[in-house]
Coordinates of C-alpha atoms in Angstrom, one line a residue:
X1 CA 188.8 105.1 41.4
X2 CA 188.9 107.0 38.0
X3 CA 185.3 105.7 35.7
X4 CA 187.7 103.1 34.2
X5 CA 188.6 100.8 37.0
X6 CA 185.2 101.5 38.8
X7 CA 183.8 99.8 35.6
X8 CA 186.4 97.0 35.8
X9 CA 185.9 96.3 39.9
X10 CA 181.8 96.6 38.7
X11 CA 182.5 93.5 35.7
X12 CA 184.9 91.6 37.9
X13 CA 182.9 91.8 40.9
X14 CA 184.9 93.4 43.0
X15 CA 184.6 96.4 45.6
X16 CA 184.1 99.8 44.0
X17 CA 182.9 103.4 44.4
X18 CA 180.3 104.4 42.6
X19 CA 177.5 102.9 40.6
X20 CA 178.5 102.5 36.7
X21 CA 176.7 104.1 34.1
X22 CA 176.6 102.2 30.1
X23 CA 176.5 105.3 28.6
X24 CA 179.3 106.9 29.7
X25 CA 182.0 104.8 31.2
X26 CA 182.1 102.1 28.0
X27 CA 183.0 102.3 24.8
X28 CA 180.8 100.0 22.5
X29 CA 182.7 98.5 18.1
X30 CA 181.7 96.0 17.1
X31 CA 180.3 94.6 13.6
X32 CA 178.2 91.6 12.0
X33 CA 180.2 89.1 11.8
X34 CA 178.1 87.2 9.6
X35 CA 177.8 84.3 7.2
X36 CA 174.7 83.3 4.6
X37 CA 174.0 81.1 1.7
X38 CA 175.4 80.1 -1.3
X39 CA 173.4 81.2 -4.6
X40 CA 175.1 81.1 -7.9
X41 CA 178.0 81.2 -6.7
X42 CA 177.4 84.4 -4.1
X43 CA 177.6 84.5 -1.2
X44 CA 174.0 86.1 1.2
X45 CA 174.3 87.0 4.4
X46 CA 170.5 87.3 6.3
X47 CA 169.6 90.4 7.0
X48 CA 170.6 92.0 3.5
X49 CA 168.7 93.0 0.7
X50 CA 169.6 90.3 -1.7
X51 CA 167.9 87.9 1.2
X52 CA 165.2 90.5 2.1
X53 CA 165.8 91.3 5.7
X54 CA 164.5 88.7 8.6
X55 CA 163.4 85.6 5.7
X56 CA 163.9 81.9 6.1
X57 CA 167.1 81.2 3.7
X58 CA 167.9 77.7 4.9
X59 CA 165.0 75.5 4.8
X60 CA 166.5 72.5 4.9
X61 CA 168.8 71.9 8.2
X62 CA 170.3 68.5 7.3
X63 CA 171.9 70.3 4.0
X64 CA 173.6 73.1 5.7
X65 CA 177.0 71.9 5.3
X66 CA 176.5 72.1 1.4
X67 CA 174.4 75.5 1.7
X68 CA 175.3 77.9 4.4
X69 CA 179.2 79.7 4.0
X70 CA 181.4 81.5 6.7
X71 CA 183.3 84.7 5.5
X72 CA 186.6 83.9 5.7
X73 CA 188.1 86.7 8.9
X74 CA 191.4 87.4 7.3
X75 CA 190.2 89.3 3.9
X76 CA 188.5 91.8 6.8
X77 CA 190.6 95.2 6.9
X78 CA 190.5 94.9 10.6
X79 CA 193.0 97.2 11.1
X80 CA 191.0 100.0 9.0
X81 CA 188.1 99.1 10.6
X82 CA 189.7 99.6 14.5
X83 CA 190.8 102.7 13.6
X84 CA 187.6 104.4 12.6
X85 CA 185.5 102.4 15.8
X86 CA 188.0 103.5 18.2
X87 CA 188.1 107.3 17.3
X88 CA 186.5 108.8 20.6
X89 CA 187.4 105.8 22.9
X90 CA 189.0 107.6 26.2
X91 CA 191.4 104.6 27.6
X92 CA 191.6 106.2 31.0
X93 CA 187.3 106.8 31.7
X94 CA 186.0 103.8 29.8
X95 CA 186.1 100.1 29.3
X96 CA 186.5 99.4 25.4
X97 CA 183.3 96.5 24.6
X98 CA 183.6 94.7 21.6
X99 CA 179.9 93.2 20.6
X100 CA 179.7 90.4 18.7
X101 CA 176.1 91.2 17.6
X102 CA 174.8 87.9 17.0
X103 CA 175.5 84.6 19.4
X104 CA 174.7 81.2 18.2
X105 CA 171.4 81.3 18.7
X106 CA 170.7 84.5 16.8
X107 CA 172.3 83.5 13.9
X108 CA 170.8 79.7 14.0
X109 CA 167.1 82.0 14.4
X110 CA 168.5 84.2 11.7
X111 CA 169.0 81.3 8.7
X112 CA 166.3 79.5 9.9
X113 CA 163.7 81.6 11.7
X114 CA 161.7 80.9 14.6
X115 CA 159.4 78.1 13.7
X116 CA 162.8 76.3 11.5
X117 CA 165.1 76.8 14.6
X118 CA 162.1 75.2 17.1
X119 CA 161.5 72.3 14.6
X120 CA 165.1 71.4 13.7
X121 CA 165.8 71.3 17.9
X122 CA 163.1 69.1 17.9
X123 CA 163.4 66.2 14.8
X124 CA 167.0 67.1 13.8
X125 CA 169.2 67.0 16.8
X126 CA 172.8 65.9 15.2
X127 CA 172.3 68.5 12.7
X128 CA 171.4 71.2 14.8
X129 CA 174.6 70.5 16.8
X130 CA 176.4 70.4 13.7
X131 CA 175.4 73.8 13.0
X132 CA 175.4 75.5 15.9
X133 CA 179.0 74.4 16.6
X134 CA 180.3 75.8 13.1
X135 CA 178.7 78.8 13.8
X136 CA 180.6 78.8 16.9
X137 CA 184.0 77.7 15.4
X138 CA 183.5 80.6 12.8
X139 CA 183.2 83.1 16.0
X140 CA 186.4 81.5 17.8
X141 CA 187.9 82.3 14.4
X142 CA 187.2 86.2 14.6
X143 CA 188.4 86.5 18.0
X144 CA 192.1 86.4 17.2
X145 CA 191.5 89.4 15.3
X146 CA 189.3 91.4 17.5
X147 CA 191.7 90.9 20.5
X148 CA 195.0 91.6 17.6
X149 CA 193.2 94.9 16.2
X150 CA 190.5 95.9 18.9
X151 CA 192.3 95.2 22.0
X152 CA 188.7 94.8 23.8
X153 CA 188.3 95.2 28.1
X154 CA 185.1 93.2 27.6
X155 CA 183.5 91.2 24.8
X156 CA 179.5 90.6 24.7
X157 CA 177.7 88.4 22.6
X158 CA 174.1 89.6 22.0
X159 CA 171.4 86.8 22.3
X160 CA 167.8 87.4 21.8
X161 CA 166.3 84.3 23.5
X162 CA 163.6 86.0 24.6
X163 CA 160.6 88.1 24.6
X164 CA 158.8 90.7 27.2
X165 CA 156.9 87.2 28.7
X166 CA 159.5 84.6 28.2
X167 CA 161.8 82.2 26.0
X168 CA 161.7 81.3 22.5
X169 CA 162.9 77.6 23.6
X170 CA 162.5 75.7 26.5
X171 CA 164.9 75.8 28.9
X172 CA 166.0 72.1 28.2
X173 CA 166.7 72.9 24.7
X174 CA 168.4 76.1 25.3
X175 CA 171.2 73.9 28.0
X176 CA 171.2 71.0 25.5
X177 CA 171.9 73.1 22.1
X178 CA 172.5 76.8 23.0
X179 CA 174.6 76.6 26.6
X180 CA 177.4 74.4 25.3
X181 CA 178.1 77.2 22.4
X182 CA 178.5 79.6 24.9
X183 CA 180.4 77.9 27.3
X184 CA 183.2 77.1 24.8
X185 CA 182.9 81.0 23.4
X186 CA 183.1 82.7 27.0
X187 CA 186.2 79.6 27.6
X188 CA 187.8 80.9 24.5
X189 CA 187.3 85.0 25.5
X190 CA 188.4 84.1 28.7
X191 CA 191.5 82.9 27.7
X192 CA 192.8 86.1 25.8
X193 CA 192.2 87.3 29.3
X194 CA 188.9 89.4 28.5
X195 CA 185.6 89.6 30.6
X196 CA 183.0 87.6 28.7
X197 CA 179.1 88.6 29.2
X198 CA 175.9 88.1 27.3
X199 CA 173.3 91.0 26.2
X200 CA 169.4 89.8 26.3
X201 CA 166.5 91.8 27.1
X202 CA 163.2 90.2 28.0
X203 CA 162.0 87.8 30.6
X204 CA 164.7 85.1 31.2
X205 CA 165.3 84.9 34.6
X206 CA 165.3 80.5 34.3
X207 CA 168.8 81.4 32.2
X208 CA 170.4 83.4 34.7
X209 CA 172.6 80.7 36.8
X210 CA 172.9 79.0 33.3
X211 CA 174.6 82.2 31.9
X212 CA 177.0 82.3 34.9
X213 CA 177.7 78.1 34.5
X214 CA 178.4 79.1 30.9
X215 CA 181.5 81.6 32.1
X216 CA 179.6 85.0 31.2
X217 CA 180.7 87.7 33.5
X218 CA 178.0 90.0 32.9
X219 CA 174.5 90.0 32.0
X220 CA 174.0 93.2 29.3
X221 CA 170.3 94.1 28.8
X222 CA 168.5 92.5 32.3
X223 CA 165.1 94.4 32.7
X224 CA 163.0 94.8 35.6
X225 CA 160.7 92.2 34.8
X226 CA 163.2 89.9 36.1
X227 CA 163.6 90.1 39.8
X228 CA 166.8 91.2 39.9
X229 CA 167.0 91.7 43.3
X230 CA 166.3 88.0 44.4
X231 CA 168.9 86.8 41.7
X232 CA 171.5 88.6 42.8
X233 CA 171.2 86.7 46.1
X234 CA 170.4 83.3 44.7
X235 CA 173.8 83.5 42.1
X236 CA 175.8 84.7 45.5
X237 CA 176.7 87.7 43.5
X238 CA 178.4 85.8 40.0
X239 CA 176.9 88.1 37.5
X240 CA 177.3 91.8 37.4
X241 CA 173.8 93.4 36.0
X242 CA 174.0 95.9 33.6
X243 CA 171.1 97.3 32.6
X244 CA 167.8 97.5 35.0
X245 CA 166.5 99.8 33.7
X246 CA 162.6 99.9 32.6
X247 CA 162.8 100.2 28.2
X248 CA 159.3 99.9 28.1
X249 CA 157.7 101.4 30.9
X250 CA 157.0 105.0 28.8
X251 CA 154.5 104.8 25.3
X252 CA 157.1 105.1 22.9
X253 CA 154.6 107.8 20.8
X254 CA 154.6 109.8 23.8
X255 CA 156.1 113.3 24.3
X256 CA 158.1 113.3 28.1
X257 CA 160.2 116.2 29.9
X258 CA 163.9 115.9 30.5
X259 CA 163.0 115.6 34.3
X260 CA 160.7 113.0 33.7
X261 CA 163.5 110.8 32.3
X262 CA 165.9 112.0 34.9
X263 CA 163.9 111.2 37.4
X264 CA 163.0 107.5 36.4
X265 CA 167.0 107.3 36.1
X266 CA 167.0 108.1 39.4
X267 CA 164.6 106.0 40.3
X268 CA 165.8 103.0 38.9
X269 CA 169.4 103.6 40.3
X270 CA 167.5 103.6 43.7
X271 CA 166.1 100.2 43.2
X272 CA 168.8 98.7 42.2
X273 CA 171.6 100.2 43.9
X274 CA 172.2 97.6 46.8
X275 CA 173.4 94.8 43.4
X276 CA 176.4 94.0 44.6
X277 CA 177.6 94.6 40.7
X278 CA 175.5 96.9 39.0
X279 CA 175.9 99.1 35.7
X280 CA 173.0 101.4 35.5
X281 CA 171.8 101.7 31.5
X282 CA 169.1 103.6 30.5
X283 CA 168.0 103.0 27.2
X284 CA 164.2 104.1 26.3
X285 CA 162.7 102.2 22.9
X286 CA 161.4 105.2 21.7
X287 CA 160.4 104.4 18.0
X288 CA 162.1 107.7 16.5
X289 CA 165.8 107.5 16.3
X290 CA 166.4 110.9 17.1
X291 CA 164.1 111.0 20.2
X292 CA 166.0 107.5 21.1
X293 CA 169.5 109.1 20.9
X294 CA 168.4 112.5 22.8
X295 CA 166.8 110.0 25.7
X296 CA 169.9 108.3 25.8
X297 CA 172.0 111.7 26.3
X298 CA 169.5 112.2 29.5
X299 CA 169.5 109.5 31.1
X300 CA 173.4 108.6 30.1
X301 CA 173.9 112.7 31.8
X302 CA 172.0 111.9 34.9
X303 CA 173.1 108.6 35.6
X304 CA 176.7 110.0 35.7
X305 CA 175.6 113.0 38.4
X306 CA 173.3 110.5 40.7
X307 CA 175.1 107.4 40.6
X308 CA 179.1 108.9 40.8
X309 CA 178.5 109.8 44.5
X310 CA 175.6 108.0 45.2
X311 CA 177.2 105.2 47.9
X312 CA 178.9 107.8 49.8
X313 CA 176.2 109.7 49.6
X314 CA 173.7 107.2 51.3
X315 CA 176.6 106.3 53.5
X316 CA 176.4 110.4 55.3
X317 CA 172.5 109.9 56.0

């Protein structure tokens, strides 16, 4: 199997020959598609400067409908846009992944923020709904386009739910709010015939069987301090695991050799190796951008030489 259709038989849970590697074997466009606020007449979108980046701009959930805005997809030059993303992409080695950077839930925290989102779950339930669904409706709207203009293998939805220890809602809120958004997303990815998965990093092991109930293909970002091992066996193999790797496991001040990184690419690929679907991606959160990238580059390198041979490899001892 060329790197392509290795990564393919990995996401589709099929038979394949080598362990995948992130770095090499996909291609990652994508962009915010965001929304924000009406404010004399302009529109904000979180994050931005006019907002001031991570702030609370709707503080009162039951007036979103009259407040919060949804760029309208078509004014987009998504045909500009493709062309510049996809310069580099190598159709025959990698799987093309379009990331939709925020999911529901990230844009619900985003207008919101933490302590809004946990109170309007709680004492404003039809609004919340109401929300969350529009925010999902606005997504469904982009996806004609990505699929038109991007022609995606894959398309992942990044969802911080969580944290190093656990979730930022309970489980019962995130099936009664969150799960429903992503179930009719993944329904609507799926039926452009494109592999749906979900990126979040953090402890959130409860979510796992709820991510494959939702329709998500892949789970983008699992860390160690699941036990990824034991859900493997309890999901009977429904989610490929792309990630594994320890982000947090090196002081992100500290100075480490190539081999050092090398190494714990190695290790983790030897950990992790008997996943029946399993991506290895080796990210380290070094605080530097530049140390970030080269890390990357070294673990991205070595997973390529250990993990392209590595099951007929075990297979001759």
């Amino acid at each position: 199997m060329n790197r392509r259709d290795n990564t393919l038989a990995i996401l589709n849970h099929e038979d394949h020959d080598h362990i995948g590697n992130y770095m090499t074997d996909v291609f990652c466009t994508g962009c915010d598609n965001g929304f924000g606020l009406n404010k004399n007449n302009k529109v904000y979108f979180p994050g931005t400067d006019d907002m001031g980046y991570g702030g609370v701009v709707l503080k009162d959930i039951e007036a979103w409908e009259s407040l919060v805005c949804f760029p309208d997809p078509s004014f987009f030059n998504w045909e500009k846009s493709a062309e510049i993303d996809l310069a580099g992409y190598d159709p025959f080695n990698q799987v093309h992944e379009y990331c939709m950077r925020g999911g529901p839930f990230v844009w619900f925290l985003h207008l919101l923020g933490l302590s809004g989102a946990r109170k309007a779950m709680s004492y404003h339930e039809e609004a919340t709904k109401s929300l969350l669904s529009a925010i999902t409706d606005h997504m469904i709207s982009v996806l004609s386009y990505v699929v038109t203009y991007y022609k995606p293998d894959l398309i992942c939805i990044y969802e911080d739910l969580v944290g190093e220890e656990g979730l930022f809602l309970s489980k019962e809120a995130y099936e009664k709010y969150i799960m429903p958004c992503h179930r009719r997303f993944f329904s609507a990815v799926r039926s452009y015939g494109i592999i749906p998965g979900i990126h979040v990093s953090g402890k959130c092991s409860l979510l796992a069987a709820d991510f494959v109930n939702e329709g998500a293909f892949f789970w983008e970002g699992c860390e160690p301090e699941n036990d990824l091992l034991s859900l493997d066996q309890d999901l009977c193999h429904a989610l490929s695991f792309v990630g594994c790797y320890d982000m947090h496991d090196f002081d992100a001040y500290e100075e480490f050799t190539d081999e050092v990184l090398r190494q714990s690419a190695r290790d983790c690929m030897d950990r992790y190796a008997e996943l029946k679907s399993f991506i290895f991606m080796g990210l380290k959160q070094y605080a530097d951008s530049d140390k970030f990238s080269y890390a990357r580059q070294v673990l991205g390198e070595e997973g390529l030489r250990y993990g392209t041979n590595y099951y007929r490899n075990k297979n001759r001892k």
